[in-house]
PDB file of C-alpha atoms in Angstrom:
ATOM      1  CA  UNK A   1      -0.454   0.152   0.167  1.00 51.00           C
ATOM      2  CA  UNK A   2       2.805   2.572  -0.624  1.00 57.00           C
ATOM      3  CA  UNK A   3       2.323   5.598  -2.365  1.00 66.00           C
ATOM      4  CA  UNK A   4       4.849   8.582  -2.399  1.00 75.00           C
ATOM      5  CA  UNK A   5       2.062  11.250  -1.727  1.00 84.00           C
ATOM      6  CA  UNK A   6       2.722  13.651   1.042  1.00 93.00           C
ATOM      7  CA  UNK A   7       1.133  13.456   4.473  1.00 94.00           C
ATOM      8  CA  UNK A   8      -0.572  16.113   3.620  1.00 94.00           C
ATOM      9  CA  UNK A   9      -1.163  15.863  -0.004  1.00 94.00           C
ATOM     10  CA  UNK A  10      -2.904  11.910   1.387  1.00 95.00           C
ATOM     11  CA  UNK A  11      -4.581  14.148   3.998  1.00 95.00           C
ATOM     12  CA  UNK A  12      -6.728  16.442   0.748  1.00 94.00           C
ATOM     13  CA  UNK A  13      -7.222  13.172  -0.518  1.00 95.00           C
ATOM     14  CA  UNK A  14      -8.757  11.565   2.187  1.00 95.00           C
ATOM     15  CA  UNK A  15     -11.253  15.050   2.251  1.00 94.00           C
ATOM     16  CA  UNK A  16     -12.348  14.824  -0.305  1.00 95.00           C
ATOM     17  CA  UNK A  17     -13.461  11.467  -0.344  1.00 94.00           C
ATOM     18  CA  UNK A  18     -10.796   9.425  -0.921  1.00 95.00           C
ATOM     19  CA  UNK A  19     -10.895   6.783   1.777  1.00 93.00           C
ATOM     20  CA  UNK A  20      -7.726   4.654   0.596  1.00 95.00           C
ATOM     21  CA  UNK A  21      -5.550   7.757   1.251  1.00 95.00           C
ATOM     22  CA  UNK A  22      -6.790   7.741   4.802  1.00 95.00           C
ATOM     23  CA  UNK A  23      -5.871   3.493   5.054  1.00 95.00           C
ATOM     24  CA  UNK A  24      -2.150   4.580   3.859  1.00 96.00           C
ATOM     25  CA  UNK A  25      -1.842   7.510   6.330  1.00 96.00           C
ATOM     26  CA  UNK A  26      -2.491   4.608   9.177  1.00 96.00           C
ATOM     27  CA  UNK A  27       0.079   2.170   7.477  1.00 96.00           C
ATOM     28  CA  UNK A  28       2.269   5.425   7.102  1.00 96.00           C
ATOM     29  CA  UNK A  29       3.118   6.468  10.780  1.00 97.00           C
ATOM     30  CA  UNK A  30       1.040   3.520  13.093  1.00 96.00           C
ATOM     31  CA  UNK A  31       4.714   1.938  14.305  1.00 96.00           C
ATOM     32  CA  UNK A  32       5.613   5.500  15.263  1.00 95.00           C
ATOM     33  CA  UNK A  33       2.408   6.381  17.158  1.00 97.00           C
ATOM     34  CA  UNK A  34       2.651   2.620  19.036  1.00 96.00           C
ATOM     35  CA  UNK A  35       5.911   2.965  20.123  1.00 95.00           C
ATOM     36  CA  UNK A  36       5.215   6.803  21.831  1.00 95.00           C
ATOM     37  CA  UNK A  37       2.742   5.278  23.395  1.00 96.00           C
ATOM     38  CA  UNK A  38       4.592   2.054  24.199  1.00 94.00           C
ATOM     39  CA  UNK A  39       8.073   4.137  25.817  1.00 93.00           C
ATOM     40  CA  UNK A  40       4.679   6.910  27.244  1.00 95.00           C
ATOM     41  CA  UNK A  41       2.356   3.829  28.757  1.00 94.00           C
ATOM     42  CA  UNK A  42       4.971   1.344  29.395  1.00 91.00           C
ATOM     43  CA  UNK A  43       2.741  -1.784  28.642  1.00 91.00           C
ATOM     44  CA  UNK A  44       1.708  -3.056  25.402  1.00 94.00           C
ATOM     45  CA  UNK A  45      -1.749  -2.947  26.277  1.00 95.00           C
ATOM     46  CA  UNK A  46      -2.394   0.485  26.486  1.00 96.00           C
ATOM     47  CA  UNK A  47      -0.146   1.108  23.788  1.00 96.00           C
ATOM     48  CA  UNK A  48      -2.233  -0.932  21.732  1.00 96.00           C
ATOM     49  CA  UNK A  49      -4.774   0.905  22.820  1.00 96.00           C
ATOM     50  CA  UNK A  50      -3.786   4.660  22.515  1.00 97.00           C
ATOM     51  CA  UNK A  51      -2.644   3.496  18.948  1.00 97.00           C
ATOM     52  CA  UNK A  52      -6.736   2.447  17.697  1.00 97.00           C
ATOM     53  CA  UNK A  53      -7.596   6.081  20.290  1.00 97.00           C
ATOM     54  CA  UNK A  54      -5.084   8.055  18.397  1.00 97.00           C
ATOM     55  CA  UNK A  55      -5.985   7.225  15.176  1.00 97.00           C
ATOM     56  CA  UNK A  56     -10.426   7.002  15.471  1.00 96.00           C
ATOM     57  CA  UNK A  57      -9.740  10.945  16.501  1.00 96.00           C
ATOM     58  CA  UNK A  58      -7.262  11.180  13.993  1.00 95.00           C
ATOM     59  CA  UNK A  59     -10.663   9.718  10.948  1.00 93.00           C
ATOM     60  CA  UNK A  60     -13.222  12.767  13.612  1.00 94.00           C
ATOM     61  CA  UNK A  61     -10.579  15.405  12.992  1.00 93.00           C
ATOM     62  CA  UNK A  62      -8.907  15.849  10.331  1.00 93.00           C
ATOM     63  CA  UNK A  63     -11.273  17.987   8.720  1.00 91.00           C
ATOM     64  CA  UNK A  64      -9.405  20.872  11.229  1.00 90.00           C
ATOM     65  CA  UNK A  65      -6.187  19.678  10.250  1.00 91.00           C
ATOM     66  CA  UNK A  66      -4.726  23.385   8.943  1.00 85.00           C
ATOM     67  CA  UNK A  67      -1.687  22.754   7.978  1.00 84.00           C
ATOM     68  CA  UNK A  68      -0.351  25.147   9.329  1.00 84.00           C
ATOM     69  CA  UNK A  69       2.560  22.558  10.929  1.00 87.00           C
ATOM     70  CA  UNK A  70       4.068  19.541   9.987  1.00 91.00           C
ATOM     71  CA  UNK A  71       0.955  16.634   9.424  1.00 94.00           C
ATOM     72  CA  UNK A  72       3.451  14.504  12.387  1.00 94.00           C
ATOM     73  CA  UNK A  73       3.552  17.530  14.601  1.00 94.00           C
ATOM     74  CA  UNK A  74      -0.121  17.637  14.492  1.00 95.00           C
ATOM     75  CA  UNK A  75       0.025  13.122  14.894  1.00 96.00           C
ATOM     76  CA  UNK A  76       2.428  13.747  17.497  1.00 96.00           C
ATOM     77  CA  UNK A  77      -0.541  15.887  19.325  1.00 95.00           C
ATOM     78  CA  UNK A  78      -2.737  13.490  19.063  1.00 96.00           C
ATOM     79  CA  UNK A  79      -1.211  10.054  20.295  1.00 97.00           C
ATOM     80  CA  UNK A  80      -0.016  11.920  23.546  1.00 96.00           C
ATOM     81  CA  UNK A  81      -3.336  12.933  24.660  1.00 96.00           C
ATOM     82  CA  UNK A  82      -4.562   9.811  23.948  1.00 96.00           C
ATOM     83  CA  UNK A  83      -1.956   8.811  26.287  1.00 96.00           C
ATOM     84  CA  UNK A  84      -2.588  11.026  28.868  1.00 95.00           C
ATOM     85  CA  UNK A  85      -6.218  10.026  28.653  1.00 95.00           C
ATOM     86  CA  UNK A  86      -5.356   6.555  29.216  1.00 95.00           C
ATOM     87  CA  UNK A  87      -3.488   8.008  31.725  1.00 93.00           C
ATOM     88  CA  UNK A  88      -6.087   9.617  34.020  1.00 91.00           C
ATOM     89  CA  UNK A  89      -8.077   6.176  33.520  1.00 90.00           C
ATOM     90  CA  UNK A  90      -5.399   5.287  35.142  1.00 84.00           C
ATOM     91  CA  UNK A  91      -5.189   7.312  38.231  1.00 82.00           C
ATOM     92  CA  UNK A  92      -8.721   6.860  38.779  1.00 78.00           C
ATOM     93  CA  UNK A  93      -8.930   3.070  38.758  1.00 66.00           C
ATOM     94  CA  UNK A  94      -7.277   1.177  42.065  1.00 59.00           C
ATOM     95  CA  UNK A  95      -4.527  -1.011  42.302  1.00 51.00           C
ATOM     96  CA  UNK A  96      -4.626  -4.659  42.872  1.00 47.00           C
ATOM     97  CA  UNK A  97      -1.319  -6.619  42.295  1.00 44.00           C
ATOM     98  CA  UNK A  98      -2.135 -10.903  43.210  1.00 40.00           C
ATOM     99  CA  UNK A  99      -0.011 -12.184  45.954  1.00 38.00           C
ATOM    100  CA  UNK A 100       3.102 -13.762  44.566  1.00 41.00           C
ATOM    101  CA  UNK A 101       3.554 -10.543  41.963  1.00 41.00           C
ATOM    102  CA  UNK A 102       6.702  -9.079  43.622  1.00 41.00           C
ATOM    103  CA  UNK A 103       8.168 -12.325  42.694  1.00 41.00           C
ATOM    104  CA  UNK A 104       7.636 -12.341  39.102  1.00 39.00           C
ATOM    105  CA  UNK A 105       9.227 -10.878  35.933  1.00 40.00           C
ATOM    106  CA  UNK A 106       8.010  -7.591  34.319  1.00 38.00           C
ATOM    107  CA  UNK A 107       6.709  -9.182  31.014  1.00 38.00           C
ATOM    108  CA  UNK A 108       8.382  -8.185  27.623  1.00 39.00           C
ATOM    109  CA  UNK A 109       7.597  -4.131  27.073  1.00 37.00           C
ATOM    110  CA  UNK A 110      10.095  -3.760  23.807  1.00 40.00           C
ATOM    111  CA  UNK A 111       7.922  -2.072  20.563  1.00 43.00           C
ATOM    112  CA  UNK A 112       6.908  -5.232  17.686  1.00 44.00           C
ATOM    113  CA  UNK A 113      10.377  -3.482  15.844  1.00 43.00           C
ATOM    114  CA  UNK A 114      13.257  -1.905  16.766  1.00 46.00           C
ATOM    115  CA  UNK A 115      13.390   2.077  17.777  1.00 50.00           C
ATOM    116  CA  UNK A 116      17.049   3.501  18.390  1.00 46.00           C
ATOM    117  CA  UNK A 117      16.475   3.646  21.285  1.00 44.00           C
ATOM    118  CA  UNK A 118      17.260   0.078  21.261  1.00 47.00           C
ATOM    119  CA  UNK A 119      21.403   0.561  20.897  1.00 46.00           C
ATOM    120  CA  UNK A 120      22.081   1.977  23.950  1.00 42.00           C
ATOM    121  CA  UNK A 121      19.578   0.477  26.488  1.00 43.00           C
ATOM    122  CA  UNK A 122      22.715  -2.747  27.132  1.00 41.00           C
ATOM    123  CA  UNK A 123      20.728  -3.895  30.589  1.00 36.00           C
ATOM    124  CA  UNK A 124      18.780  -1.494  31.049  1.00 44.00           C
ATOM    125  CA  UNK A 125      15.369  -1.360  31.737  1.00 70.00           C
ATOM    126  CA  UNK A 126      14.723   2.697  29.495  1.00 79.00           C
ATOM    127  CA  UNK A 127      10.809   1.503  29.356  1.00 81.00           C
ATOM    128  CA  UNK A 128      10.339   0.694  33.160  1.00 85.00           C
ATOM    129  CA  UNK A 129      12.490   3.236  34.252  1.00 88.00           C
ATOM    130  CA  UNK A 130      10.167   5.272  32.141  1.00 90.00           C
ATOM    131  CA  UNK A 131       7.235   4.911  34.112  1.00 90.00           C
ATOM    132  CA  UNK A 132       9.353   5.509  37.173  1.00 91.00           C
ATOM    133  CA  UNK A 133       8.995   9.358  36.574  1.00 93.00           C
ATOM    134  CA  UNK A 134       6.912  12.358  35.981  1.00 94.00           C
ATOM    135  CA  UNK A 135       4.666  12.059  33.408  1.00 93.00           C
ATOM    136  CA  UNK A 136       5.741  15.597  32.085  1.00 93.00           C
ATOM    137  CA  UNK A 137       8.740  15.221  31.796  1.00 95.00           C
ATOM    138  CA  UNK A 138       8.435  11.348  30.061  1.00 95.00           C
ATOM    139  CA  UNK A 139       6.716  12.627  27.162  1.00 96.00           C
ATOM    140  CA  UNK A 140       9.010  15.438  26.725  1.00 96.00           C
ATOM    141  CA  UNK A 141      11.827  12.412  26.385  1.00 94.00           C
ATOM    142  CA  UNK A 142       9.990   9.971  24.902  1.00 94.00           C
ATOM    143  CA  UNK A 143       9.769  13.058  21.677  1.00 96.00           C
ATOM    144  CA  UNK A 144      13.196  14.207  21.429  1.00 95.00           C
ATOM    145  CA  UNK A 145      15.748  11.556  22.814  1.00 92.00           C
ATOM    146  CA  UNK A 146      13.377   8.407  22.060  1.00 89.00           C
ATOM    147  CA  UNK A 147      11.650  10.082  18.437  1.00 92.00           C
ATOM    148  CA  UNK A 148      14.455  12.326  17.434  1.00 93.00           C
ATOM    149  CA  UNK A 149      12.474  15.007  18.277  1.00 95.00           C
ATOM    150  CA  UNK A 150      13.490  18.622  17.463  1.00 95.00           C
ATOM    151  CA  UNK A 151      12.602  21.090  20.329  1.00 96.00           C
ATOM    152  CA  UNK A 152      10.938  23.292  18.468  1.00 96.00           C
ATOM    153  CA  UNK A 153       8.341  20.780  16.914  1.00 96.00           C
ATOM    154  CA  UNK A 154       8.200  18.803  20.639  1.00 96.00           C
ATOM    155  CA  UNK A 155       6.577  22.617  22.185  1.00 96.00           C
ATOM    156  CA  UNK A 156       4.852  23.170  18.801  1.00 94.00           C
ATOM    157  CA  UNK A 157       3.164  18.938  19.948  1.00 95.00           C
ATOM    158  CA  UNK A 158       2.703  20.262  23.571  1.00 95.00           C
ATOM    159  CA  UNK A 159       1.682  23.692  23.626  1.00 94.00           C
ATOM    160  CA  UNK A 160       4.707  25.245  25.033  1.00 96.00           C
ATOM    161  CA  UNK A 161       7.186  27.672  25.053  1.00 96.00           C
ATOM    162  CA  UNK A 162      10.062  25.504  24.613  1.00 96.00           C
ATOM    163  CA  UNK A 163      12.691  26.370  27.487  1.00 96.00           C
ATOM    164  CA  UNK A 164       9.490  24.639  28.810  1.00 97.00           C
ATOM    165  CA  UNK A 165      10.696  21.635  27.094  1.00 97.00           C
ATOM    166  CA  UNK A 166      14.906  21.646  27.419  1.00 96.00           C
ATOM    167  CA  UNK A 167      13.834  22.124  31.105  1.00 96.00           C
ATOM    168  CA  UNK A 168      12.330  19.398  30.442  1.00 96.00           C
ATOM    169  CA  UNK A 169      15.159  17.293  29.031  1.00 96.00           C
ATOM    170  CA  UNK A 170      17.364  18.172  31.082  1.00 96.00           C
ATOM    171  CA  UNK A 171      15.173  17.403  34.594  1.00 96.00           C
ATOM    172  CA  UNK A 172      13.675  14.041  32.765  1.00 95.00           C
ATOM    173  CA  UNK A 173      17.045  12.400  31.697  1.00 93.00           C
ATOM    174  CA  UNK A 174      18.198  13.488  35.750  1.00 93.00           C
ATOM    175  CA  UNK A 175      15.462  11.552  36.849  1.00 93.00           C
ATOM    176  CA  UNK A 176      15.664   8.882  34.636  1.00 91.00           C
ATOM    177  CA  UNK A 177      19.342   8.375  35.468  1.00 91.00           C
ATOM    178  CA  UNK A 178      18.392   8.258  39.111  1.00 91.00           C
ATOM    179  CA  UNK A 179      16.054   6.040  38.094  1.00 89.00           C
ATOM    180  CA  UNK A 180      17.549   3.533  36.941  1.00 86.00           C
ATOM    181  CA  UNK A 181      20.358   3.508  39.849  1.00 83.00           C
ATOM    182  CA  UNK A 182      22.609   6.211  38.502  1.00 79.00           C
ATOM    183  CA  UNK A 183      21.788   9.017  41.664  1.00 60.00           C
ATOM    184  CA  UNK A 184      23.319  11.992  40.380  1.00 56.00           C
ATOM    185  CA  UNK A 185      23.858  13.360  44.131  1.00 50.00           C
ATOM    186  CA  UNK A 186      22.932  16.716  44.561  1.00 49.00           C
ATOM    187  CA  UNK A 187      21.403  17.268  41.111  1.00 49.00           C
ATOM    188  CA  UNK A 188      17.473  18.153  40.392  1.00 49.00           C
ATOM    189  CA  UNK A 189      14.476  15.960  42.190  1.00 47.00           C
ATOM    190  CA  UNK A 190      12.152  13.158  40.623  1.00 43.00           C
ATOM    191  CA  UNK A 191       9.927  15.118  41.165  1.00 45.00           C
ATOM    192  CA  UNK A 192       8.179  17.168  39.201  1.00 47.00           C
ATOM    193  CA  UNK A 193       8.711  20.889  39.658  1.00 48.00           C
ATOM    194  CA  UNK A 194       5.883  23.891  41.145  1.00 44.00           C
ATOM    195  CA  UNK A 195       4.276  25.807  37.823  1.00 43.00           C
ATOM    196  CA  UNK A 196       6.038  28.381  38.477  1.00 41.00           C
ATOM    197  CA  UNK A 197       9.496  26.598  37.855  1.00 45.00           C
ATOM    198  CA  UNK A 198       8.232  25.054  34.988  1.00 44.00           C
ATOM    199  CA  UNK A 199       8.377  27.428  32.155  1.00 45.00           C
ATOM    200  CA  UNK A 200      12.321  28.266  32.946  1.00 43.00           C
TER     201      UNK A 200
END
């Protein structure tokens, strides 16, 4: 189902009634959407749900895409919002742990296809460590360090100043290092800063 058309052209074709164009967009971006969702959520089932929600939202909201930014920027924003929705649902649900769970190994949460972060993981499970850091840091790190999204684009995706993106990446990397057992004394705490510090 390959098609050399740019994403924006496929959007125009879909809005003009070409259903096949939407299928091409899904095929082209489903791996990226799943990988972002998996790194943010840490659970393959939740990541699949977020991926499905993302493309359902895309189907409903594609007419709102104006082309002011790249299609991938818009799609990343929809993906992040789907992840946040699932994280909010998680917080509302009581967490049940079966006796003996602590002794059981965690299930493998790697993506179905490798992203470039896998080359640097080694024996350390970065995916699990990501789940230990605040959500706003986690999302920013996934976009910046796993997906190689530029800071300027992340600022547009998250609708925050670029200074906030840089701050979250910096603080997130410190928090991630600590979660991986690479504690750095005297550095930033792993908890999220108060709102007044987030725009620095």
